[in-house]
CSV table of C-alpha atoms and ligand atoms in Angstrom, one decimal:
chain,number,residue,atom,x,y,z
I,1,MET,CA,1.6,-17.5,23.2
I,2,ARG,CA,2.5,-15.0,20.4
I,3,ARG,CA,0.2,-12.1,20.1
I,4,VAL,CA,-0.9,-10.6,16.8
I,5,SER,CA,-3.3,-7.5,16.0
I,6,VAL,CA,-4.5,-6.8,12.4
I,7,PHE,CA,-5.7,-3.2,11.5
I,8,GLY,CA,-7.4,-3.4,8.6
I,9,ALA,CA,-8.8,-7.1,9.1
I,10,THR,CA,-11.5,-6.2,6.3
I,11,GLY,CA,-9.5,-5.6,3.3
I,12,SER,CA,-7.9,-7.7,0.9
I,13,VAL,CA,-4.8,-7.9,2.9
I,14,GLY,CA,-6.8,-8.3,6.2
I,15,GLU,CA,-8.4,-11.2,4.9
I,16,SER,CA,-5.6,-13.0,3.3
I,17,THR,CA,-3.4,-12.3,7.5
I,18,LEU,CA,-6.4,-14.1,9.0
I,19,ASP,CA,-6.7,-17.0,6.3
I,20,LEU,CA,-3.1,-18.0,7.4
I,21,LEU,CA,-4.1,-16.9,10.8
I,22,ALA,CA,-6.7,-19.6,10.8
I,23,GLN,CA,-4.1,-22.2,10.4
I,24,ARG,CA,-1.8,-21.1,13.2
I,25,PRO,CA,-3.5,-22.2,16.6
I,26,ASP,CA,-0.2,-21.1,18.1
I,27,ILE,CA,-1.1,-17.9,17.8
I,28,LYS,CA,-3.1,-15.6,19.5
I,29,VAL,CA,-5.5,-12.9,17.7
I,30,ALA,CA,-5.5,-9.6,20.1
I,31,VAL,CA,-7.1,-7.0,18.0
I,32,LEU,CA,-8.6,-6.9,15.0
I,33,THR,CA,-10.1,-3.3,13.1
I,34,GLY,CA,-12.2,-2.6,10.1
I,35,GLY,CA,-14.2,0.1,8.6
I,36,ARG,CA,-18.3,-0.1,7.6
I,37,ASN,CA,-18.4,-4.6,6.8
I,38,VAL,CA,-19.3,-4.6,10.5
I,39,ALA,CA,-20.6,-7.9,9.7
I,40,ARG,CA,-17.8,-9.1,8.6
I,41,LEU,CA,-15.2,-7.4,11.1
I,42,ALA,CA,-18.0,-9.1,13.8
I,43,GLU,CA,-17.6,-12.8,12.3
I,44,GLN,CA,-14.0,-12.4,12.1
I,45,ALA,CA,-13.4,-11.3,15.8
I,46,ARG,CA,-15.8,-14.2,16.9
I,47,ALA,CA,-14.0,-16.9,14.1
I,48,HIS,CA,-10.4,-15.7,15.6
I,49,GLY,CA,-11.2,-15.6,19.5
I,50,ALA,CA,-10.5,-11.9,19.2
I,51,ASP,CA,-9.8,-9.8,22.7
I,52,LEU,CA,-11.1,-6.4,20.7
I,53,ALA,CA,-13.0,-5.3,17.7
I,54,VAL,CA,-12.6,-2.1,16.5
I,55,THR,CA,-14.7,0.2,14.0
I,56,ALA,CA,-12.7,2.9,12.6
I,57,PHE,CA,-16.1,5.0,11.9
I,58,GLU,CA,-18.4,6.2,15.3
I,59,GLU,CA,-21.4,5.6,13.7
I,60,CYS,CA,-20.7,2.0,12.9
I,61,TYR,CA,-20.2,1.3,16.6
I,62,ARG,CA,-23.4,0.3,17.5
I,63,ASP,CA,-23.8,-2.2,14.9
I,64,LEU,CA,-21.1,-4.4,15.8
I,65,LYS,CA,-21.7,-3.6,19.7
I,66,ALA,CA,-24.9,-5.6,18.5
I,67,ALA,CA,-23.3,-8.1,16.3
I,68,LEU,CA,-20.6,-9.2,19.0
I,69,ALA,CA,-23.4,-9.4,22.0
I,70,GLY,CA,-23.0,-12.0,24.4
I,71,SER,CA,-19.4,-13.1,22.7
I,72,GLY,CA,-17.2,-11.4,25.2
I,73,ILE,CA,-15.2,-9.5,22.9
I,74,GLU,CA,-14.6,-6.1,23.7
I,75,VAL,CA,-15.9,-3.1,21.2
I,76,ALA,CA,-14.5,0.1,20.1
I,77,GLY,CA,-15.6,2.7,17.6
I,78,GLY,CA,-13.9,6.0,15.8
I,79,PRO,CA,-10.0,7.0,14.6
I,80,GLY,CA,-9.0,7.0,18.0
I,81,ALA,CA,-10.0,3.8,18.9
I,82,VAL,CA,-8.1,2.4,16.1
I,83,VAL,CA,-5.0,4.5,17.4
I,84,GLU,CA,-5.6,3.5,20.7
I,85,ALA,CA,-6.1,-0.2,20.1
I,86,ALA,CA,-2.3,-0.2,18.5
I,87,TYR,CA,-0.9,0.4,22.1
I,88,ARG,CA,-2.5,-3.0,23.1
I,89,PRO,CA,0.5,-5.9,23.5
I,90,ALA,CA,1.4,-7.6,20.8
I,91,ASP,CA,4.1,-9.2,19.2
I,92,TRP,CA,3.4,-8.4,15.5
I,93,VAL,CA,1.1,-5.9,14.4
I,94,MET,CA,-0.3,-6.1,10.5
I,95,SER,CA,-0.3,-2.6,8.7
I,96,ALA,CA,-3.1,-3.2,6.3
I,97,ILE,CA,-5.2,0.1,6.5
I,98,VAL,CA,-5.8,1.6,3.0
I,99,GLY,CA,-4.8,5.0,2.5
I,100,ALA,CA,-3.3,7.8,5.0
I,101,ALA,CA,-5.6,6.7,8.2
I,102,GLY,CA,-3.4,3.8,8.4
I,103,LEU,CA,-0.6,6.0,9.2
I,104,ALA,CA,-1.2,6.6,13.3
I,105,PRO,CA,-2.2,3.2,14.2
I,106,GLY,CA,1.2,2.3,12.2
I,107,PHE,CA,3.4,5.1,14.5
I,108,ALA,CA,1.6,4.0,18.0
I,109,ALA,CA,2.2,0.2,17.4
I,110,LEU,CA,6.0,1.1,16.8
I,111,SER,CA,6.2,3.6,19.6
I,112,GLN,CA,5.4,0.3,21.8
I,113,GLY,CA,8.3,-1.3,19.8
I,114,ARG,CA,6.2,-3.8,17.8
I,115,THR,CA,7.2,-5.8,14.3
I,116,LEU,CA,5.1,-3.7,12.3
I,117,ALA,CA,4.2,-5.7,8.8
I,118,LEU,CA,3.7,-2.9,6.6
I,119,ALA,CA,1.3,-3.3,4.0
I,120,ASN,CA,0.2,0.4,3.9
I,121,LYS,CA,2.5,1.3,1.3
I,122,GLU,CA,1.1,5.2,2.0
I,123,SER,CA,3.0,5.2,5.7
I,124,LEU,CA,6.3,5.4,3.9
I,125,VAL,CA,5.2,7.7,0.7
I,126,THR,CA,4.1,9.9,3.5
I,127,ALA,CA,6.2,10.0,6.1
I,128,GLY,CA,9.1,7.5,5.2
I,129,PRO,CA,11.6,9.2,7.2
I,130,LEU,CA,9.5,9.7,10.3
I,131,LEU,CA,8.2,6.4,10.5
I,132,LEU,CA,11.8,4.8,10.0
I,133,ALA,CA,12.7,6.9,12.9
I,134,GLU,CA,9.9,6.1,15.2
I,135,ALA,CA,10.8,2.1,14.7
I,136,ARG,CA,14.6,2.6,15.4
I,137,ALA,CA,14.0,5.1,18.4
I,138,HIS,CA,11.7,2.1,20.1
I,139,GLY,CA,14.1,-0.5,18.6
I,140,ALA,CA,10.4,-1.8,16.7
I,141,THR,CA,10.8,-3.7,13.3
I,142,VAL,CA,9.5,-3.2,10.1
I,143,LEU,CA,8.9,-5.7,7.8
I,144,PRO,CA,7.9,-5.3,4.2
I,145,VAL,CA,4.2,-7.1,2.7
I,146,ASP,CA,4.1,-5.2,-0.5
I,147,SER,CA,4.8,-8.2,-2.7
I,148,GLU,CA,7.5,-6.2,-4.5
I,149,HIS,CA,9.5,-4.9,-1.5
I,150,SER,CA,9.1,-8.3,0.4
I,151,ALA,CA,11.0,-10.0,-2.9
I,152,VAL,CA,13.7,-7.6,-2.5
I,153,PHE,CA,13.8,-8.1,0.9
I,154,GLN,CA,14.1,-11.7,0.4
I,155,ALA,CA,16.6,-11.2,-2.1
I,156,LEU,CA,18.7,-9.2,0.3
I,157,VAL,CA,18.9,-11.4,2.8
I,158,GLY,CA,22.7,-12.5,3.4
I,159,GLU,CA,23.6,-9.1,1.1
I,160,ASP,CA,25.4,-6.1,1.8
I,161,ILE,CA,22.9,-3.1,0.7
I,162,ALA,CA,26.3,-1.6,-0.6
I,163,ALA,CA,26.6,-4.2,-3.2
I,164,VAL,CA,23.2,-3.1,-4.8
I,165,GLU,CA,23.6,-1.3,-8.2
I,166,LYS,CA,19.1,-1.3,-8.7
I,167,VAL,CA,16.2,-2.3,-7.7
I,168,ILE,CA,13.5,-3.4,-10.5
I,169,LEU,CA,10.2,-3.2,-9.4
I,170,THR,CA,8.0,-5.3,-11.9
I,171,ALA,CA,4.1,-4.1,-13.2
I,172,SER,CA,1.6,-5.4,-14.7
I,173,GLY,CA,0.5,-2.9,-16.5
I,174,GLY,CA,-2.9,-3.1,-15.1
I,175,GLY,CA,-6.3,-3.4,-16.5
I,176,LEU,CA,-5.8,-0.5,-19.2
I,177,ARG,CA,-2.6,-2.0,-20.4
I,178,ASP,CA,-3.5,-3.0,-23.8
I,179,TRP,CA,-6.0,0.0,-24.2
I,180,PRO,CA,-4.9,2.5,-27.2
I,181,LEU,CA,-3.8,5.9,-25.4
I,182,ASP,CA,-6.4,7.5,-27.2
I,183,LYS,CA,-9.3,5.9,-25.5
I,184,LEU,CA,-7.8,6.1,-22.0
I,185,ALA,CA,-9.5,9.2,-21.0
I,186,GLU,CA,-12.9,7.1,-21.5
I,187,ALA,CA,-12.2,4.2,-19.2
I,188,SER,CA,-14.7,4.0,-16.6
I,189,VAL,CA,-14.2,3.1,-12.9
I,190,ALA,CA,-15.0,-0.8,-13.8
I,191,ASP,CA,-12.6,-0.8,-16.7
I,192,ALA,CA,-9.8,0.7,-14.6
I,193,ALA,CA,-10.6,-1.9,-11.8
I,194,SER,CA,-10.1,-4.9,-13.0
I,195,HIS,CA,-6.8,-6.2,-12.7
I,196,PRO,CA,-5.2,-9.1,-15.1
I,197,ASN,CA,-3.6,-10.9,-11.8
I,198,TRP,CA,-4.1,-9.5,-8.6
I,199,SER,CA,-7.2,-9.4,-6.6
I,200,MET,CA,-7.2,-6.6,-4.6
I,201,GLY,CA,-8.9,-3.7,-3.1
I,202,GLN,CA,-10.9,-1.5,-5.6
I,203,ARG,CA,-8.5,1.7,-4.8
I,204,ILE,CA,-5.4,-0.1,-5.2
I,205,THR,CA,-6.3,-2.0,-8.4
I,206,ILE,CA,-7.3,1.3,-10.1
I,207,ASP,CA,-4.0,2.7,-8.6
I,208,SER,CA,-2.4,-0.3,-11.0
I,209,ALA,CA,-4.4,0.8,-14.0
I,210,SER,CA,-2.9,4.3,-13.8
I,211,MET,CA,0.3,3.3,-12.1
I,212,PHE,CA,0.0,5.2,-9.2
I,213,ASN,CA,0.3,2.2,-7.1
I,214,LYS,CA,3.9,1.5,-9.0
I,215,ALA,CA,4.7,5.2,-8.5
I,216,MET,CA,4.1,4.6,-4.6
I,217,GLU,CA,6.0,1.8,-4.8
I,218,VAL,CA,9.6,3.1,-6.1
I,219,ILE,CA,9.0,5.8,-3.5
I,220,GLU,CA,8.5,3.1,-1.2
I,221,ALA,CA,11.7,1.3,-2.1
I,222,ARG,CA,13.4,4.3,-1.6
I,223,GLU,CA,12.4,5.1,1.5
I,224,PHE,CA,12.4,1.3,2.5
I,225,PHE,CA,15.6,0.6,1.2
I,226,GLY,CA,18.0,3.9,1.6
I,227,LEU,CA,18.2,3.9,-2.2
I,228,ALA,CA,19.1,6.4,-4.9
I,229,PRO,CA,16.1,7.6,-7.1
I,230,ASP,CA,18.2,6.3,-10.4
I,231,GLN,CA,19.1,3.1,-8.5
I,232,ILE,CA,15.2,1.7,-9.0
I,233,GLU,CA,13.4,1.0,-11.9
I,234,VAL,CA,10.0,-0.3,-13.6
I,235,LEU,CA,9.6,-2.7,-16.0
I,236,ILE,CA,6.5,-4.3,-17.4
I,237,HIS,CA,5.9,-7.7,-16.5
I,238,PRO,CA,2.3,-9.2,-17.9
I,239,GLN,CA,2.4,-12.3,-16.4
I,240,SER,CA,3.0,-11.1,-12.3
I,241,LEU,CA,5.1,-14.0,-11.7
I,242,VAL,CA,9.0,-11.7,-11.0
I,243,HIS,CA,8.1,-9.7,-8.5
I,244,ALA,CA,11.3,-7.8,-8.3
I,245,LEU,CA,15.1,-8.3,-9.1
I,246,VAL,CA,17.9,-7.3,-7.8
I,247,GLY,CA,20.9,-6.2,-9.2
I,248,PHE,CA,24.5,-6.5,-7.8
I,249,ASN,CA,28.0,-4.9,-8.8
I,250,ASP,CA,28.8,-8.0,-9.8
I,251,GLY,CA,26.5,-8.3,-12.7
I,252,ALA,CA,24.3,-11.2,-11.1
I,253,LEU,CA,20.8,-10.4,-11.0
I,254,MET,CA,18.9,-12.0,-8.3
I,255,ALA,CA,14.9,-12.1,-9.1
I,256,HIS,CA,12.8,-13.3,-7.0
I,257,LEU,CA,9.5,-15.2,-8.4
I,258,GLY,CA,6.3,-16.8,-7.2
I,259,ALA,CA,2.4,-17.2,-8.0
I,260,PRO,CA,0.6,-13.8,-7.1
I,261,ASP,CA,-1.0,-14.2,-3.8
I,262,MET,CA,-0.8,-11.8,-1.3
I,263,ARG,CA,-0.3,-15.1,1.2
I,264,HIS,CA,3.3,-15.2,0.3
I,265,PRO,CA,4.6,-11.8,1.6
I,266,ILE,CA,2.4,-11.6,4.2
I,267,GLY,CA,3.7,-15.2,5.2
I,268,TYR,CA,7.3,-14.4,5.2
I,269,ALA,CA,6.7,-11.5,7.8
I,270,LEU,CA,4.7,-13.2,9.7
I,271,ASN,CA,7.4,-16.1,9.9
I,272,TRP,CA,10.7,-14.0,9.0
I,273,PRO,CA,13.4,-14.4,10.1
I,274,ASP,CA,12.2,-18.1,9.6
I,275,ARG,CA,10.5,-19.9,6.8
I,276,ALA,CA,7.1,-22.0,7.3
I,277,HIS,CA,5.1,-23.8,5.2
I,278,LEU,CA,2.6,-21.8,3.2
I,279,PRO,CA,-0.6,-23.1,1.4
I,280,VAL,CA,0.1,-20.7,-1.6
I,281,SER,CA,0.0,-22.4,-5.6
I,282,ARG,CA,3.9,-23.5,-6.5
I,283,LEU,CA,4.5,-22.4,-9.9
I,284,ASP,CA,5.6,-25.0,-12.5
I,285,LEU,CA,7.5,-23.1,-15.0
I,286,ALA,CA,7.6,-26.0,-17.6
I,287,LYS,CA,3.5,-24.6,-17.7
I,288,VAL,CA,4.5,-20.9,-17.3
I,289,ALA,CA,7.1,-21.4,-20.6
I,290,ARG,CA,7.6,-17.7,-20.9
I,291,LEU,CA,7.8,-14.4,-19.1
I,292,ASP,CA,7.5,-11.4,-21.1
I,293,PHE,CA,9.0,-7.6,-20.0
I,294,ALA,CA,8.7,-4.2,-21.5
I,295,ALA,CA,10.2,-1.1,-20.6
I,296,PRO,CA,6.7,1.2,-19.4
I,297,ASP,CA,5.4,3.9,-21.7
I,298,THR,CA,5.5,6.9,-19.9
I,299,ARG,CA,2.6,8.5,-22.0
I,300,ARG,CA,0.6,5.9,-20.7
I,301,TYR,CA,2.0,5.8,-17.2
I,302,PRO,CA,2.7,9.7,-16.0
I,303,ALA,CA,2.3,8.8,-12.4
I,304,LEU,CA,5.6,7.2,-12.9
I,305,GLU,CA,7.6,10.3,-13.6
I,306,LEU,CA,5.6,12.4,-10.5
I,307,ALA,CA,7.5,9.9,-8.6
I,308,ARG,CA,10.7,10.7,-9.8
I,309,GLN,CA,9.7,14.6,-9.1
I,310,VAL,CA,8.8,13.6,-5.7
I,311,MET,CA,12.2,12.0,-4.9
I,312,ALA,CA,14.2,15.2,-6.3
I,313,ALA,CA,11.7,17.4,-4.1
I,314,GLY,CA,11.9,15.5,-1.1
I,315,GLY,CA,10.6,17.1,2.1
I,316,ALA,CA,6.6,17.5,2.1
I,317,SER,CA,6.4,16.3,-1.4
I,318,GLY,CA,5.5,12.8,0.0
I,319,ALA,CA,2.9,13.4,1.3
I,320,VAL,CA,1.5,16.2,-0.6
I,321,PHE,CA,1.7,13.4,-3.7
I,322,ASN,CA,-0.1,10.5,-1.5
I,323,ALA,CA,-3.0,13.2,-0.7
I,324,ALA,CA,-3.7,14.7,-4.2
I,325,LYS,CA,-3.5,10.9,-5.5
I,326,GLU,CA,-6.2,9.5,-3.5
I,327,THR,CA,-8.0,12.8,-3.7
I,328,ALA,CA,-7.8,12.4,-7.8
I,329,LEU,CA,-9.1,8.8,-7.2
I,330,ASP,CA,-11.7,9.9,-5.0
I,331,GLN,CA,-12.9,11.9,-7.5
I,332,PHE,CA,-12.7,9.8,-10.1
I,333,ILE,CA,-14.4,7.0,-8.7
I,334,ALA,CA,-17.4,9.5,-8.1
I,335,GLY,CA,-17.6,10.0,-11.5
I,336,HIS,CA,-15.9,13.8,-11.4
I,337,ILE,CA,-13.0,13.4,-13.6
I,338,ARG,CA,-11.7,11.2,-16.3
I,339,PHE,CA,-9.3,8.6,-15.8
I,340,THR,CA,-6.4,10.2,-17.6
I,341,ASP,CA,-7.3,13.5,-15.2
I,342,MET,CA,-5.9,11.7,-12.1
I,343,ALA,CA,-2.1,12.8,-13.0
I,344,PRO,CA,-2.6,16.3,-13.7
I,345,VAL,CA,-4.4,17.0,-10.8
I,346,VAL,CA,-1.7,15.3,-8.5
I,347,ALA,CA,0.8,17.4,-10.8
I,348,GLU,CA,-0.4,20.5,-10.5
I,349,THR,CA,-1.1,20.0,-6.5
I,350,LEU,CA,2.9,19.3,-6.5
I,351,ASP,CA,3.3,22.5,-8.1
I,352,ILE,CA,1.0,24.8,-6.3
I,353,CYS,CA,2.6,23.0,-2.9
I,354,ALA,CA,6.1,23.9,-4.2
I,355,ALA,CA,5.2,27.3,-5.3
I,356,ARG,CA,4.2,28.0,-1.3
I,357,THR,CA,7.0,28.5,1.2
I,358,ASP,CA,4.5,27.2,4.0
I,359,MET,CA,3.7,24.0,2.3
I,360,GLY,CA,7.7,23.4,1.6
I,361,ARG,CA,8.6,22.8,4.8
I,362,VAL,CA,10.0,19.5,6.2
I,363,PRO,CA,7.3,18.0,8.3
I,364,THR,CA,9.2,16.6,11.6
I,365,THR,CA,6.0,15.2,13.2
I,366,LEU,CA,3.2,13.1,12.7
I,367,ALA,CA,1.0,16.0,13.3
I,368,ASP,CA,2.6,17.8,10.5
I,369,VAL,CA,2.2,15.2,7.8
I,370,LEU,CA,-1.2,15.3,8.4
I,371,GLU,CA,-1.4,18.9,8.4
I,372,ILE,CA,0.4,18.6,4.7
I,373,ASP,CA,-2.2,16.4,4.0
I,374,ALA,CA,-5.3,17.9,4.7
I,375,GLU,CA,-4.2,20.4,2.9
I,376,ALA,CA,-3.0,19.2,0.1
I,377,ARG,CA,-6.6,17.4,-0.1
I,378,VAL,CA,-8.1,20.7,-0.7
I,379,LEU,CA,-5.8,22.2,-3.4
I,380,ALA,CA,-6.3,18.9,-4.9
I,381,GLY,CA,-9.8,18.9,-4.5
I,382,GLN,CA,-9.9,22.3,-6.1
I,383,ALA,CA,-7.8,21.1,-9.1
I,384,GLY,CA,-9.9,18.3,-9.6
I,385,LEU,CA,-12.8,20.8,-9.7
I,386,ARG,CA,-11.6,23.1,-12.5
I,387,ARG,CA,-10.6,20.0,-14.4
I,388,HIS,CA,-14.6,18.9,-14.3
I,389,ARG,CA,-15.6,22.5,-15.3
I,390,SER,CA,-13.3,22.7,-17.8
I,391,HIS,CA,-15.0,19.2,-19.5
I,392,SER,CA,-18.3,20.2,-18.5
I,393,GLY,CA,-17.9,23.6,-20.4
I,394,ALA,CA,-19.0,25.6,-17.6
I,395,ALA,CA,-17.0,28.7,-16.4
Q,401,NAD,P1,-9.0,-2.8,1.4
Q,401,NAD,O1,-9.8,-1.5,0.7
Q,401,NAD,O2,-9.5,-4.2,0.3
Q,401,NAD,O3,-9.3,-2.7,3.1
Q,401,NAD,C1,-9.1,-2.0,3.5
Q,401,NAD,C2,-9.5,-1.9,5.0
Q,401,NAD,O4,-9.1,-0.8,6.2
Q,401,NAD,C3,-10.4,-2.2,5.7
Q,401,NAD,O5,-10.4,-3.2,6.5
Q,401,NAD,C4,-11.3,-1.1,5.5
Q,401,NAD,O6,-12.4,-1.2,6.1
Q,401,NAD,C5,-10.2,-0.2,6.2
Q,401,NAD,N1,-10.3,1.2,6.5
Q,401,NAD,C6,-10.9,1.6,5.5
Q,401,NAD,N2,-10.8,3.4,5.6
Q,401,NAD,C7,-10.3,3.2,6.5
Q,401,NAD,C8,-10.3,4.4,7.8
Q,401,NAD,N3,-10.5,5.6,7.4
Q,401,NAD,N4,-10.1,4.0,8.9
Q,401,NAD,C9,-9.8,2.8,9.2
Q,401,NAD,N5,-9.9,1.6,8.7
Q,401,NAD,C10,-10.5,2.0,7.1
Q,401,NAD,O7,-7.6,-2.4,1.0
Q,401,NAD,P2,-5.9,-3.6,0.6
Q,401,NAD,O8,-6.3,-3.8,-0.9
Q,401,NAD,O9,-6.2,-4.6,1.2
Q,401,NAD,O10,-5.0,-2.2,0.8
Q,401,NAD,C11,-4.7,-2.6,2.4
Q,401,NAD,C12,-3.5,-1.5,2.3
Q,401,NAD,O11,-2.4,-2.6,1.8
Q,401,NAD,C13,-3.6,-0.5,1.1
Q,401,NAD,O12,-2.2,0.6,1.5
Q,401,NAD,C14,-3.1,-0.9,-0.1
Q,401,NAD,O13,-2.0,-0.3,-0.8
Q,401,NAD,C15,-1.6,-2.1,0.8
Q,401,NAD,N6,-1.4,-3.1,-0.4
Q,401,NAD,C16,-2.6,-4.1,-0.5
Q,401,NAD,C17,-2.3,-4.9,-1.5
Q,401,NAD,C18,-3.0,-6.0,-2.0
Q,401,NAD,O14,-3.1,-7.1,-2.9
Q,401,NAD,N7,-4.7,-5.8,-1.7
Q,401,NAD,C19,-0.9,-5.3,-2.0
Q,401,NAD,C20,0.0,-4.5,-1.4
Q,401,NAD,C21,0.1,-3.5,-1.0
Q,402,MG,MG1,2.7,-4.4,-5.2
């Protein structure tokens, strides 16, 4: 029987994955991992008859153990246990942990030759070349789960990548799309964490409002499809029904349309290379009636320009970019910096790192990447603190 494991099972992508798996008695759930929400993780593990449930936080281990007492389900806790769980036998592994914490389990799964369904975009942004090399070295397959990348991947079936002129990733523009530019600095976490079309985790929703999410996706597309930076464009599309477009050298533009429901790209990766029935709503284009597109305003979305800078610099800059972005996001959520401070904090961190020879090295191992990540977080934290102080008027 086919075995699958879900890393980040209690999150938004994880829940959608389990929703599909609930309808697949032909698939055995091997490992489920989560974070602090151990009650939900235990519920999922029981409902799906998992072999092993892992919380990434050691301090949550006892609660998870208690919640699964008598179930016969094995329990583990801590970041090391999450990575170890990725070595367990599985045919298909969902990588849906949020942030750089998703890196090590993904590498472990690839080292075992697994098929990795990659929702964790941070993996490709911070360590794209290393991750894909690891997959090649072990005959493993990486499948995109991010909806835009799944759309491109589907538009490329049977096509020659050499015939591709450009890839267009669409973006809703996020929850603050229509706010006046001069009001953006006042946006609260709640304002930024509301998405017009997609229901997602809090962090990625705020990243959609700032378009750091799209910036990450541009880098992700470059890494995954091996495209040149200027072949990747971003287009605002408020309805979120066209997920991406691929432009070919004969002028054809292939668009992927569908309801904004992550169960589509997850299900495509689960059934790949076949297609199977999926419980997602069907688009009624007569009802939709119109689709709008616009070029993004770079003043509103400075993150897009930072992605260009990162792609031009290469080397460690993807890891620095992601670490600085995660740190700035933490600071915004904690109320220490403003919404409009996030991009300057990331830009400053990139500049500081570019000027430091020790940070300019090209990472050649996962340990290198994690070291650069840790250093960049400290620098971004300091940059954020400087902005915080300048707002509060202190020296
Ligand atoms: P989420 O916040 O809803 O869930 C994250 C999961 O990771 C949870 O299971 C959580 O317990 C776990 N987790 C959190 N911190 C952890 C840590 N330190 N170690 C181990 N596990 C930890 O996130 P999400 O929205 O489901 O997104 C997951 C990933 O998928 C992200 O990389 C995101 O960018 C990507 N993604 C999400 C969507 C979406 O629709 N939500 C779409 C495309 C890509
Ligand atoms: Mg996406």
